[in-house]
Coordinates of C-alpha atoms in Angstrom, one line a residue:
Chain A
M1 CA 0.0 0.0 0.0
S2 CA 1.4 3.4 -1.0
R3 CA 2.2 5.7 1.9
S4 CA -0.5 8.2 2.6
Q5 CA -0.1 12.0 3.0
T6 CA 1.5 13.6 6.0
P7 CA 0.7 17.1 7.1
S8 CA 4.0 18.5 5.9
D9 CA 3.4 17.5 2.3
A10 CA 2.2 19.9 -0.3
A11 CA -0.8 17.8 -0.8
P12 CA -1.9 17.2 -4.4
K13 CA -5.7 17.7 -4.4
S14 CA -6.6 15.3 -7.2
C15 CA -5.1 12.5 -9.3
R16 CA -3.0 13.6 -12.3
Q17 CA -4.5 10.8 -14.4
C18 CA -8.1 10.2 -13.4
S19 CA -8.9 13.4 -11.5
E20 CA -10.0 11.4 -8.4
D21 CA -10.0 13.7 -5.4
L22 CA -10.9 11.5 -2.4
P23 CA -8.5 12.8 0.2
E24 CA -8.0 9.3 1.7
A25 CA -7.1 7.9 -1.8
M26 CA -4.4 10.5 -2.7
T27 CA -0.7 9.4 -2.5
R28 CA 2.6 11.3 -2.6
R29 CA 3.0 10.5 -6.2
G30 CA 0.2 12.9 -7.1
L31 CA -1.8 9.9 -8.2
C32 CA -4.8 8.2 -6.6
Y33 CA -4.3 4.8 -5.0
E34 CA -5.9 2.9 -7.9
C35 CA -3.7 4.6 -10.4
T36 CA -0.6 3.8 -8.4
R37 CA -1.6 0.2 -8.4
V38 CA -2.2 0.3 -12.2
Q39 CA 1.2 1.9 -12.6
D40 CA 2.8 -0.9 -10.6
F41 CA 1.0 -3.5 -12.9
R42 CA -1.5 -4.6 -10.2
R43 CA -5.2 -4.7 -10.3
P44 CA -7.1 -1.6 -9.0
I45 CA -9.5 -3.9 -7.1
E46 CA -8.7 -5.1 -3.6
N47 CA -10.1 -7.6 -1.2
H48 CA -11.8 -5.8 1.7
H49 CA -12.4 -7.5 5.1
P50 CA -15.7 -5.9 6.1
F51 CA -15.6 -7.4 9.7
G52 CA -11.9 -7.0 10.3
R53 CA -9.3 -9.8 10.8
Y54 CA -9.5 -10.4 14.5
N55 CA -10.1 -14.1 14.1
G56 CA -10.0 -16.7 11.3
A57 CA -13.8 -16.8 10.8
V58 CA -14.2 -13.1 10.1
E59 CA -10.9 -13.0 8.2
A60 CA -12.3 -15.4 5.7
I61 CA -15.1 -13.0 4.7
T62 CA -13.9 -10.7 1.9
V63 CA -15.5 -8.5 -0.7
E64 CA -13.8 -7.1 -3.8
I65 CA -14.0 -3.4 -3.9
P66 CA -12.1 -0.6 -5.8
G67 CA -8.8 0.4 -4.1
N68 CA -9.7 4.0 -3.5
W69 CA -12.9 3.1 -1.6
H70 CA -11.0 0.4 0.2
R71 CA -8.8 3.1 1.6
V72 CA -11.8 5.2 2.6
L73 CA -13.2 2.2 4.5
N74 CA -9.9 1.4 6.2
A75 CA -9.5 5.1 7.2
R76 CA -12.9 4.9 8.9
A77 CA -12.1 1.6 10.6
N78 CA -8.9 3.1 11.9
E79 CA -10.9 5.6 13.9
R80 CA -12.6 2.9 15.9
P81 CA -11.8 2.5 19.6
P82 CA -9.3 -0.3 20.2
I83 CA -12.0 -2.6 21.7
L84 CA -13.9 -2.6 18.4
K85 CA -10.7 -3.3 16.4
R86 CA -9.9 -6.3 18.6
P87 CA -13.1 -7.4 20.2
G88 CA -11.7 -10.6 21.6
D89 CA -14.1 -13.4 22.5
N90 CA -16.8 -11.3 24.1
P91 CA -19.9 -11.8 21.9
L92 CA -21.2 -8.3 22.7
H93 CA -17.9 -6.8 21.6
Q94 CA -18.0 -8.8 18.4
I95 CA -21.6 -7.7 17.7
A96 CA -20.7 -4.1 18.4
S97 CA -17.7 -4.4 16.0
A98 CA -20.0 -5.8 13.3
V99 CA -22.5 -3.1 13.8
A100 CA -19.7 -0.5 13.7
A101 CA -18.5 -2.0 10.4
L102 CA -22.0 -1.8 9.1
G103 CA -22.2 1.9 10.0
E104 CA -18.9 2.6 8.4
A105 CA -20.0 0.9 5.2
V106 CA -23.3 2.8 5.1
A107 CA -21.5 6.1 5.8
T108 CA -19.1 5.3 2.9
F109 CA -22.1 4.5 0.7
A110 CA -23.5 7.9 1.5
D111 CA -20.3 9.5 0.3
F112 CA -20.4 7.4 -2.8
A113 CA -24.0 8.4 -3.5
R114 CA -23.1 12.1 -3.2
R115 CA -20.1 11.8 -5.5
Q116 CA -22.1 9.9 -8.0
Q117 CA -24.9 12.5 -7.7
W118 CA -27.5 10.0 -6.9
P119 CA -30.8 11.3 -5.5
E120 CA -30.2 13.0 -2.2
W121 CA -32.6 10.8 -0.3
A122 CA -30.2 7.8 -0.8
A123 CA -27.3 9.7 1.0
K124 CA -29.6 11.1 3.7
L125 CA -31.0 7.6 4.4
A126 CA -27.5 6.2 4.6
D127 CA -26.4 8.9 7.0
R128 CA -29.3 8.1 9.3
F129 CA -28.4 4.4 9.3
A130 CA -24.8 5.2 10.0
A131 CA -25.6 7.4 13.0
A132 CA -27.9 4.7 14.4
A133 CA -25.2 2.0 13.9
D134 CA -22.7 4.2 15.7
S135 CA -25.1 4.7 18.6
A136 CA -26.0 1.1 18.8
S137 CA -22.4 -0.1 18.8
T138 CA -21.6 2.3 21.7
W139 CA -24.7 1.1 23.6
L140 CA -23.7 -2.5 23.1
L141 CA -20.2 -1.8 24.5
V142 CA -21.7 -0.1 27.6
L143 CA -24.0 -3.1 28.1
A144 CA -21.0 -5.4 27.9
G145 CA -19.3 -3.4 30.6
R146 CA -22.4 -3.4 32.8
L147 CA -23.0 -7.1 32.4
D148 CA -19.4 -7.7 33.3
D149 CA -19.7 -5.6 36.4
R150 CA -23.0 -7.0 37.6
L151 CA -22.8 -10.7 36.6
G152 CA -19.1 -11.3 36.4
P153 CA -17.0 -12.3 33.4
E154 CA -18.8 -15.6 32.9
W155 CA -22.2 -14.2 32.4
R156 CA -22.4 -15.7 28.9
R157 CA -21.9 -19.2 30.2
D158 CA -24.3 -18.6 33.2
L159 CA -27.1 -17.5 30.9
D160 CA -26.5 -20.4 28.5
L161 CA -26.4 -18.2 25.4
P162 CA -25.5 -19.6 22.0
L163 CA -22.4 -18.5 20.2
W164 CA -22.7 -15.5 18.0
E165 CA -21.7 -16.2 14.4
I166 CA -21.5 -14.1 11.3
Chain B
M1 CA 32.9 71.2 30.5
G2 CA 35.6 70.4 28.0
N3 CA 33.7 67.2 27.0
M4 CA 30.6 69.1 26.0
K5 CA 29.4 67.9 22.6
P6 CA 28.7 70.4 19.9
P7 CA 25.1 70.7 18.9
P8 CA 24.2 68.4 16.0
T9 CA 24.4 70.0 12.6
T10 CA 21.5 69.8 10.2
L11 CA 22.7 68.6 6.9
P12 CA 21.2 70.6 4.0
T13 CA 20.0 67.6 2.1
A14 CA 16.6 66.4 1.0
T15 CA 15.4 63.3 -0.8
R16 CA 12.4 62.5 -2.8
A17 CA 10.8 59.1 -3.1
W18 CA 10.0 57.8 -6.6
C19 CA 7.2 55.4 -6.9
L20 CA 7.6 52.5 -9.3
R21 CA 4.3 50.9 -10.3
D22 CA 3.9 47.2 -9.8
P23 CA 4.3 45.5 -13.2
L24 CA 1.2 43.6 -14.3
T25 CA 1.6 40.0 -15.1
A26 CA 0.5 38.5 -18.4
A27 CA -2.8 37.4 -16.8
G28 CA -3.4 40.9 -15.7
H29 CA -2.9 40.2 -12.0
I30 CA -0.8 42.5 -9.9
T31 CA 2.3 40.9 -8.5
H32 CA 2.8 41.1 -4.8
S33 CA 5.9 42.7 -3.5
S34 CA 5.6 41.6 0.1
P35 CA 7.1 38.2 0.6
I36 CA 5.2 37.7 3.8
L37 CA 1.8 38.3 2.3
L38 CA 2.7 36.4 -0.8
R39 CA 2.8 33.2 1.2
T40 CA -0.5 31.4 1.0
P41 CA -1.5 30.0 4.4
R42 CA -2.2 26.4 4.9
E43 CA -5.7 25.2 4.7
R44 CA -7.5 25.3 8.0
P45 CA -6.5 22.2 10.0
K46 CA -9.0 19.5 10.2
R47 CA -8.7 18.9 13.9
F48 CA -8.2 21.1 16.9
I49 CA -7.1 20.8 20.5
A50 CA -8.5 23.3 22.9
L51 CA -7.4 23.7 26.5
H52 CA -8.3 25.6 29.6
T53 CA -6.4 25.4 32.9
E54 CA -6.9 26.5 36.4
S55 CA -3.9 27.8 38.3
A56 CA -3.2 27.0 41.9
E57 CA -3.1 30.5 43.2
T58 CA -5.5 33.4 42.8
T59 CA -5.3 36.9 44.2
T60 CA -7.5 35.9 47.1
T61 CA -5.0 33.3 48.3
L62 CA -2.7 36.2 49.3
A63 CA -5.5 38.4 50.6
Q64 CA -5.8 39.0 54.3
G65 CA -7.9 36.4 56.0
F66 CA -7.5 33.9 53.2
E67 CA -4.0 32.7 54.1
G68 CA -3.6 29.0 54.5
E69 CA -7.1 28.2 53.5
R70 CA -6.2 26.8 50.2
R71 CA -3.6 24.4 49.0
A72 CA -0.1 25.8 49.1
A73 CA 0.9 26.7 45.6
D74 CA 4.0 27.6 43.7
G75 CA 3.1 30.9 42.0
Q76 CA 0.7 30.4 39.1
G77 CA 1.4 26.7 38.7
L78 CA -1.1 24.3 37.2
F79 CA -3.7 23.0 39.4
F80 CA -5.7 21.0 36.9
G81 CA -6.9 21.5 33.3
C82 CA -9.2 20.3 30.6
A83 CA -8.5 19.8 26.9
V84 CA -10.7 18.6 24.1
I85 CA -9.8 17.3 20.7
G86 CA -12.3 17.4 17.8
E87 CA -13.0 18.4 14.3
T88 CA -12.9 22.0 13.0
R89 CA -15.5 21.1 10.3
N90 CA -18.3 21.2 12.8
W91 CA -16.4 21.9 16.1
R92 CA -17.6 18.5 17.4
V93 CA -15.6 17.2 20.3
R94 CA -14.3 13.6 20.0
R95 CA -12.1 13.3 23.1
E96 CA -11.8 15.1 26.4
V97 CA -8.8 15.0 28.7
I98 CA -8.6 16.2 32.3
F99 CA -5.0 16.6 33.3
Y100 CA -3.3 17.3 36.5
P101 CA 0.3 17.9 37.7
D102 CA 2.3 14.8 38.2
D103 CA 2.9 15.6 41.8
L104 CA -0.8 16.3 42.7
P105 CA -1.6 15.1 46.3
R106 CA -3.4 11.8 46.6
A107 CA -6.5 13.4 48.1
D108 CA -6.9 15.7 45.1
L109 CA -6.2 12.8 42.7
A110 CA -9.0 10.8 44.4
V111 CA -11.4 13.7 43.8
L112 CA -10.5 13.6 40.1
R113 CA -10.9 9.9 39.9
Q114 CA -14.2 10.0 41.6
Y115 CA -15.4 12.7 39.3
I116 CA -14.5 10.6 36.3
N117 CA -16.0 7.4 37.7
D118 CA -19.3 9.1 38.6
R119 CA -19.8 10.7 35.2
T120 CA -18.6 8.1 32.7
F121 CA -19.5 4.6 31.3
P122 CA -16.8 2.1 30.5
R123 CA -17.1 1.3 26.8
G124 CA -16.7 -2.4 26.9
A125 CA -16.0 -5.2 29.4
R126 CA -12.7 -5.6 31.2
P127 CA -10.0 -7.5 29.2
R128 CA -10.0 -11.2 30.0
N129 CA -7.1 -12.4 27.9
E130 CA -3.6 -11.0 27.6
G131 CA -3.4 -8.5 24.7
D132 CA -7.1 -7.6 24.8
P133 CA -7.6 -3.8 24.8
A134 CA -8.9 -2.1 27.9
P135 CA -12.2 -0.3 27.6
D136 CA -12.1 3.4 27.3
L137 CA -14.6 5.8 29.1
I138 CA -17.3 7.9 27.6
W139 CA -19.3 10.7 29.3
R140 CA -22.8 9.7 30.4
D141 CA -24.2 12.9 29.0
E142 CA -22.1 12.9 25.8
R143 CA -21.7 9.4 24.6
R144 CA -19.7 10.4 21.5
V145 CA -16.9 11.9 23.6
V146 CA -14.2 9.8 25.1
A147 CA -13.0 10.9 28.5
Q148 CA -9.5 10.5 29.9
L149 CA -7.7 11.4 33.1
L150 CA -4.0 11.9 32.5
P151 CA -1.0 13.3 34.4
L152 CA 0.6 16.4 32.8
S153 CA 3.6 14.5 31.4
R154 CA 1.4 12.2 29.4
F155 CA -0.9 15.0 28.4
L156 CA 2.0 16.9 27.0
K157 CA 2.9 14.0 24.7
L158 CA -0.6 14.0 23.4
F159 CA -0.5 17.8 23.0
Y160 CA 2.7 17.6 20.9
L161 CA 1.3 14.7 18.9
V162 CA -1.7 16.8 17.9
A163 CA -0.4 20.3 17.8
H164 CA 3.1 19.7 16.5
A165 CA 3.3 16.3 14.7
D166 CA -0.1 16.4 13.2
R167 CA -0.1 20.3 12.9
E168 CA -3.6 20.8 14.1
L169 CA -5.1 24.0 15.5
V170 CA -4.5 24.9 19.2
V171 CA -7.3 26.9 20.7
G172 CA -7.7 28.7 24.1
F173 CA -9.1 31.9 25.5
D174 CA -6.1 33.8 26.8
L175 CA -4.0 31.0 25.4
A176 CA -0.7 32.4 26.5
S177 CA -1.5 32.1 30.2
H178 CA -2.8 28.5 29.8
L179 CA 0.4 27.5 27.9
S180 CA 2.6 29.1 30.5
R181 CA 1.0 27.0 33.2
L182 CA 2.1 23.8 31.3
A183 CA 5.7 24.9 31.3
T184 CA 8.3 23.3 33.5
D185 CA 11.1 25.8 32.6
W186 CA 11.3 29.2 31.0
H187 CA 13.8 31.8 30.0
E188 CA 14.0 35.0 28.0
V189 CA 14.9 34.8 24.3
K190 CA 18.3 36.5 23.9
K191 CA 18.7 36.5 20.1
G192 CA 16.9 36.2 16.9
A193 CA 13.6 37.6 15.7
N194 CA 11.9 37.2 19.1
V195 CA 14.4 39.0 21.4
G196 CA 12.8 39.8 24.7
A197 CA 10.1 37.1 24.3
W198 CA 9.6 34.3 26.8
H199 CA 10.6 30.8 25.8
L200 CA 8.7 28.1 27.6
D201 CA 10.0 24.5 27.8
L202 CA 7.0 22.2 28.2
C203 CA 8.7 18.9 27.8
T204 CA 12.0 18.2 29.7
Y205 CA 14.0 15.2 30.6
R206 CA 16.7 14.5 33.2
V207 CA 20.2 13.6 32.0
A208 CA 21.2 10.4 33.7
P209 CA 24.8 11.1 34.6
T210 CA 24.6 14.7 35.8
G211 CA 20.9 14.9 36.9
K212 CA 20.5 18.1 35.0
I213 CA 17.1 18.9 33.4
R214 CA 17.2 19.5 29.7
P215 CA 14.5 20.5 27.3
D216 CA 13.3 17.8 25.0
R217 CA 14.8 18.4 21.6
W218 CA 12.0 16.6 19.7
R219 CA 9.3 18.6 21.3
P220 CA 10.3 22.2 20.9
G221 CA 9.4 24.9 23.3
I222 CA 6.9 27.6 22.9
I223 CA 7.8 31.3 22.4
I224 CA 5.4 33.9 23.8
N225 CA 6.0 37.3 22.5
R226 CA 3.9 40.0 24.1
K227 CA 3.8 43.0 21.7
T228 CA 1.2 45.1 23.5
A229 CA -1.1 44.5 26.3
D230 CA -3.6 42.7 24.1
V231 CA -1.4 41.3 21.4
V232 CA 0.6 38.2 22.2
F233 CA 2.3 36.2 19.4
I234 CA 2.6 32.5 20.2
E235 CA 4.7 30.0 18.2
F236 CA 6.7 26.9 18.5
A237 CA 10.4 27.4 18.7
G238 CA 11.3 25.0 15.9
Y239 CA 11.0 25.2 12.1
Y240 CA 7.2 24.6 12.4
R241 CA 5.6 27.6 14.1
G242 CA 2.3 26.0 14.9
E243 CA -1.3 27.3 14.6
F244 CA -2.4 29.0 17.8
L245 CA -5.8 30.6 17.9
D246 CA -6.9 32.8 20.8
P247 CA -10.6 33.7 20.2
A248 CA -10.0 36.9 22.2
N249 CA -7.7 38.1 19.4
L250 CA -10.2 37.2 16.7
A251 CA -13.0 38.9 18.6
R252 CA -10.9 42.0 18.9
G253 CA -9.9 41.9 15.3
L254 CA -13.5 41.7 14.2
T255 CA -14.9 44.3 16.5
G256 CA -12.1 46.5 17.6
R257 CA -12.6 46.2 21.3
H258 CA -11.6 44.0 24.2
W259 CA -13.9 41.1 25.3
T260 CA -13.9 38.9 28.4
L261 CA -15.0 35.3 27.8
S262 CA -18.4 35.8 29.4
E263 CA -19.0 39.1 27.5
A264 CA -18.0 37.5 24.2
L265 CA -20.2 34.5 24.8
A266 CA -23.2 36.6 25.7
A267 CA -22.7 38.8 22.6
F268 CA -21.8 36.3 20.0
T269 CA -23.5 33.0 21.0
G270 CA -26.1 34.1 23.5
E271 CA -24.7 31.7 26.2
V272 CA -24.5 32.7 29.8
M273 CA -21.5 31.6 31.9
D274 CA -22.1 30.4 35.4
K275 CA -20.5 32.4 38.2
A276 CA -17.0 31.3 39.0
T277 CA -16.4 28.8 41.7
E278 CA -13.4 28.6 43.9
P279 CA -10.7 27.5 41.5
C280 CA -8.1 26.8 44.2
R281 CA -10.1 24.0 45.7
L282 CA -10.4 20.9 43.6
T283 CA -14.1 20.1 43.7
C284 CA -16.6 18.7 41.3
D285 CA -18.0 22.2 40.8
A286 CA -14.6 23.6 39.9
L287 CA -14.2 20.8 37.4
D288 CA -17.6 21.4 35.9
H289 CA -16.9 25.1 35.7
C290 CA -13.6 24.5 34.0
R291 CA -15.2 22.2 31.4
A292 CA -18.0 24.6 30.9
K293 CA -15.5 27.4 30.2
L294 CA -13.7 25.2 27.7
R295 CA -17.0 24.3 25.9
G296 CA -17.8 28.0 25.9
T297 CA -14.5 28.8 24.3
L298 CA -15.1 26.2 21.6
S299 CA -18.6 27.6 21.0
L300 CA -17.2 31.1 20.7
T301 CA -14.4 30.0 18.4
G302 CA -16.8 28.3 16.1
T303 CA -19.1 31.3 15.9
L304 CA -16.3 33.8 15.4
I305 CA -14.7 31.7 12.6
E306 CA -18.0 31.4 10.9
L307 CA -18.5 35.1 11.1
F308 CA -14.9 35.7 9.9
D309 CA -15.5 33.4 6.9
Q310 CA -18.8 35.0 6.1
L311 CA -17.9 38.6 6.5
H312 CA -14.4 38.7 5.2
P313 CA -13.4 37.3 1.8
V314 CA -9.8 37.5 2.8
S315 CA -10.3 34.7 5.3
R316 CA -8.6 31.4 4.4
G317 CA -11.9 29.7 5.0
A318 CA -13.3 31.8 2.1
R319 CA -10.3 31.0 -0.1
G320 CA -8.4 34.2 1.0
R321 CA -4.9 34.6 2.3
L322 CA -5.5 35.6 5.9
S323 CA -5.5 32.9 8.6
E324 CA -7.7 33.4 11.6
T325 CA -4.7 32.7 13.8
H326 CA -3.0 35.9 12.4
V327 CA -5.9 38.3 13.2
Y328 CA -5.0 40.6 16.1
S329 CA -6.6 43.9 15.3
P330 CA -8.9 45.6 12.7
G331 CA -5.7 47.0 11.3
G332 CA -4.5 43.6 10.4
L333 CA -7.7 42.9 8.6
A334 CA -7.4 46.2 6.7
R335 CA -3.8 45.3 5.7
S336 CA -5.0 42.0 4.4
Y337 CA -7.7 43.7 2.3
L338 CA -5.1 46.1 0.9
D339 CA -2.8 43.2 0.1
A340 CA -5.7 41.4 -1.7
A341 CA -6.3 44.6 -3.7
G342 CA -2.6 44.8 -4.7
F343 CA -1.5 47.4 -2.2
S344 CA 1.3 46.1 0.0
A345 CA 4.3 47.7 1.7
P346 CA 6.9 48.7 -0.8
T347 CA 10.5 47.6 -0.5
V348 CA 12.6 50.3 1.2
P349 CA 16.4 50.2 1.4
E350 CA 17.5 49.4 4.9
D351 CA 19.7 52.4 5.3
R352 CA 16.8 54.7 4.6
L353 CA 14.5 53.4 7.3
G354 CA 16.3 55.4 10.0
P355 CA 16.2 58.8 8.2
C356 CA 12.5 58.2 7.3
A357 CA 11.6 57.5 10.9
G358 CA 13.6 60.5 12.0
A359 CA 11.7 62.7 9.5
L360 CA 8.4 61.5 10.9
F361 CA 6.4 64.1 12.8
G362 CA 3.5 62.5 14.6
P363 CA 1.3 64.8 16.7
W364 CA -0.2 63.2 19.8
A365 CA -3.0 64.5 22.0
E366 CA -4.5 62.7 24.9
V367 CA -6.7 63.2 28.0
Q368 CA -5.8 61.1 31.0
V369 CA -9.0 59.7 32.6
R370 CA -9.0 56.7 34.8
D371 CA -12.1 55.1 33.4
R372 CA -13.6 53.8 30.2
L373 CA -15.5 56.7 28.6
P374 CA -17.6 56.7 25.5
L375 CA -15.5 58.1 22.6
V376 CA -16.5 59.4 19.3
H377 CA -13.9 59.9 16.6
V378 CA -14.5 63.4 15.3
D379 CA -12.3 64.2 12.2
F380 CA -14.6 66.9 11.0
R381 CA -12.2 68.4 8.4
R382 CA -11.4 65.0 6.9
D383 CA -7.7 65.8 7.5
Y384 CA -6.4 62.3 7.0
Q385 CA -8.4 61.7 3.8
T386 CA -7.4 65.1 2.4
V387 CA -3.7 64.6 3.2
F388 CA -3.9 61.1 1.7
L389 CA -5.3 62.5 -1.6
L390 CA -3.2 65.7 -1.8
Q391 CA 0.1 63.8 -1.0
R392 CA -0.9 61.1 -3.5
L393 CA -0.1 58.5 -0.9
Q394 CA -1.8 55.8 -2.9
D395 CA 1.2 55.9 -5.2
L396 CA 3.3 55.0 -2.3
L397 CA 1.1 52.1 -1.4
A398 CA 1.0 50.8 -4.9
A399 CA 4.8 51.1 -5.4
E400 CA 6.8 48.0 -5.7
R401 CA 9.8 49.7 -4.1
L402 CA 11.0 53.1 -3.1
E403 CA 14.2 54.6 -4.5
F404 CA 15.8 57.5 -2.7
V405 CA 17.8 60.0 -4.8
D406 CA 19.5 63.2 -3.7
D407 CA 17.2 66.0 -4.9
T408 CA 18.1 68.8 -2.5
Q409 CA 18.0 71.6 -5.1
A410 CA 14.5 70.7 -6.4
V411 CA 13.2 70.4 -2.8
R412 CA 14.6 73.8 -1.8
A413 CA 13.0 75.4 -4.9
F414 CA 9.7 73.7 -4.1
V415 CA 9.8 75.0 -0.5
D416 CA 10.7 78.5 -1.5
S417 CA 7.9 78.7 -4.1
H418 CA 5.5 77.3 -1.6
R419 CA 6.4 79.9 0.9
R420 CA 5.9 82.7 -1.6
Q421 CA 2.6 81.4 -2.8
S422 CA 0.8 80.5 0.4
T423 CA 2.1 82.7 3.2
G424 CA 4.3 85.3 1.6
P425 CA 7.9 86.0 2.4
S426 CA 7.0 88.5 5.1
D427 CA 5.3 85.9 7.4
I428 CA 8.2 83.5 7.6
P429 CA 11.8 84.6 8.0
A430 CA 14.1 83.4 5.3
A431 CA 16.3 80.4 6.1

């Protein structure tokens, strides 16, 4: 992956070849990420791990998406709190992580819809879902903390809950 | 008496300044002569860090009857402080840090911990396996804001990461005083462009063999240069000068008067600040008040920057060249407008600056009254405008550079003719 911009760079605003101007997609070469991949004789498409790579089961789930939008999604995922990046074996953490990933995908979809000049309702609807997903993942994490405090770390076994699977 | 100096002799010379028009470029734009204003400012940073501190001592600590009531303090040292990190796009806060001196007594630290525990939720369960991340804390009333309690040494690392490494905006009302409370060492600047300013060392380390305390070379100090009572320049000492924004400066630049935080909040945002609590006693109320002041500062900054962008096309938020961090007075704004119109200070040879300053005659009139009185500027004869037009000073403003040539004979002839035309030779004795 090409190195992203640092604050001291005189940041090129758009790609010299395709005029792409997604800030997350711009590289130091003055090209967007997809164009740098093409220049290096690689495919502009990449495999995206929508639910992260914190264990083998979720790592196996991939979707092919354009490289530029892959970088946008990764930038959003990097802003998550550490507990959503590495949720461990707590099912509520894992569900919160999946809900956060859903919110990030929907927020990216809203950006995509605006850039493609799709009808405004599509982007607005996506924004609403993204906000709801963000709130839900936070609430699930708070619930996980409360259950841990009140019922102890083995509450899942005590309640005889099934495993959560994607 | 033998060492008495003879009176200075006046040299019978005169000079005239010739104005050279700025050449037009091929595109028809006027080239800018001032290298400072030619520099286009960076885009407004995407994130900000705003801070507010409470000092350990106030004037009441020293007042009669108050001695010993409060915690012993070293001067104006830091007692505790709050900082928030967020986005300048919508001035939304993402993270809030309450910081305290590393040597804060345990009793006070317990108050801080209790305050955080009572007002936050842990976001997640405790880690069960090695390597699992610990949950962070979010405020109960603001669930999108992560809360942290940090000692000053760790907060300074975060501060430099945001303000220096990431080059984000630093915001604070009366920012210089808050930054000075974070410093561990300070000295006067002895050379360079900031002679006489204060150099604050925020991050220091102890050299192992000698035990001496040295400033951290990777986290440069902060230079505070007080030009006048209300104008304080703040910058990092290294090659990167930083982006420091004091909303008090911006409010003064936009309105031409001094504002306190509560006055400015009431005028610009309509918010009312609660009355100050005792800042020298670490209580929940004092912490609430400190946080409220910080939120007020943020609200004021957002409103002022929005006004600045809307009202002034020279603002960098409106694709102009003037950064909101460089607005200190209405004069600065006017200078930026002149620059945008192609009028900037002409280049003057350095050896002519002294004679020009010596030739300046500035009349001064004042009335000394110990109060703030309503004042109306009455220039009923339009003296300044008339002088500006008659002297053709616009030519000077539009000049690329000023060249000084010896023109004594012509000036003498001009003065003589002027005397004869206006007052007559009988009124003024001949030279």
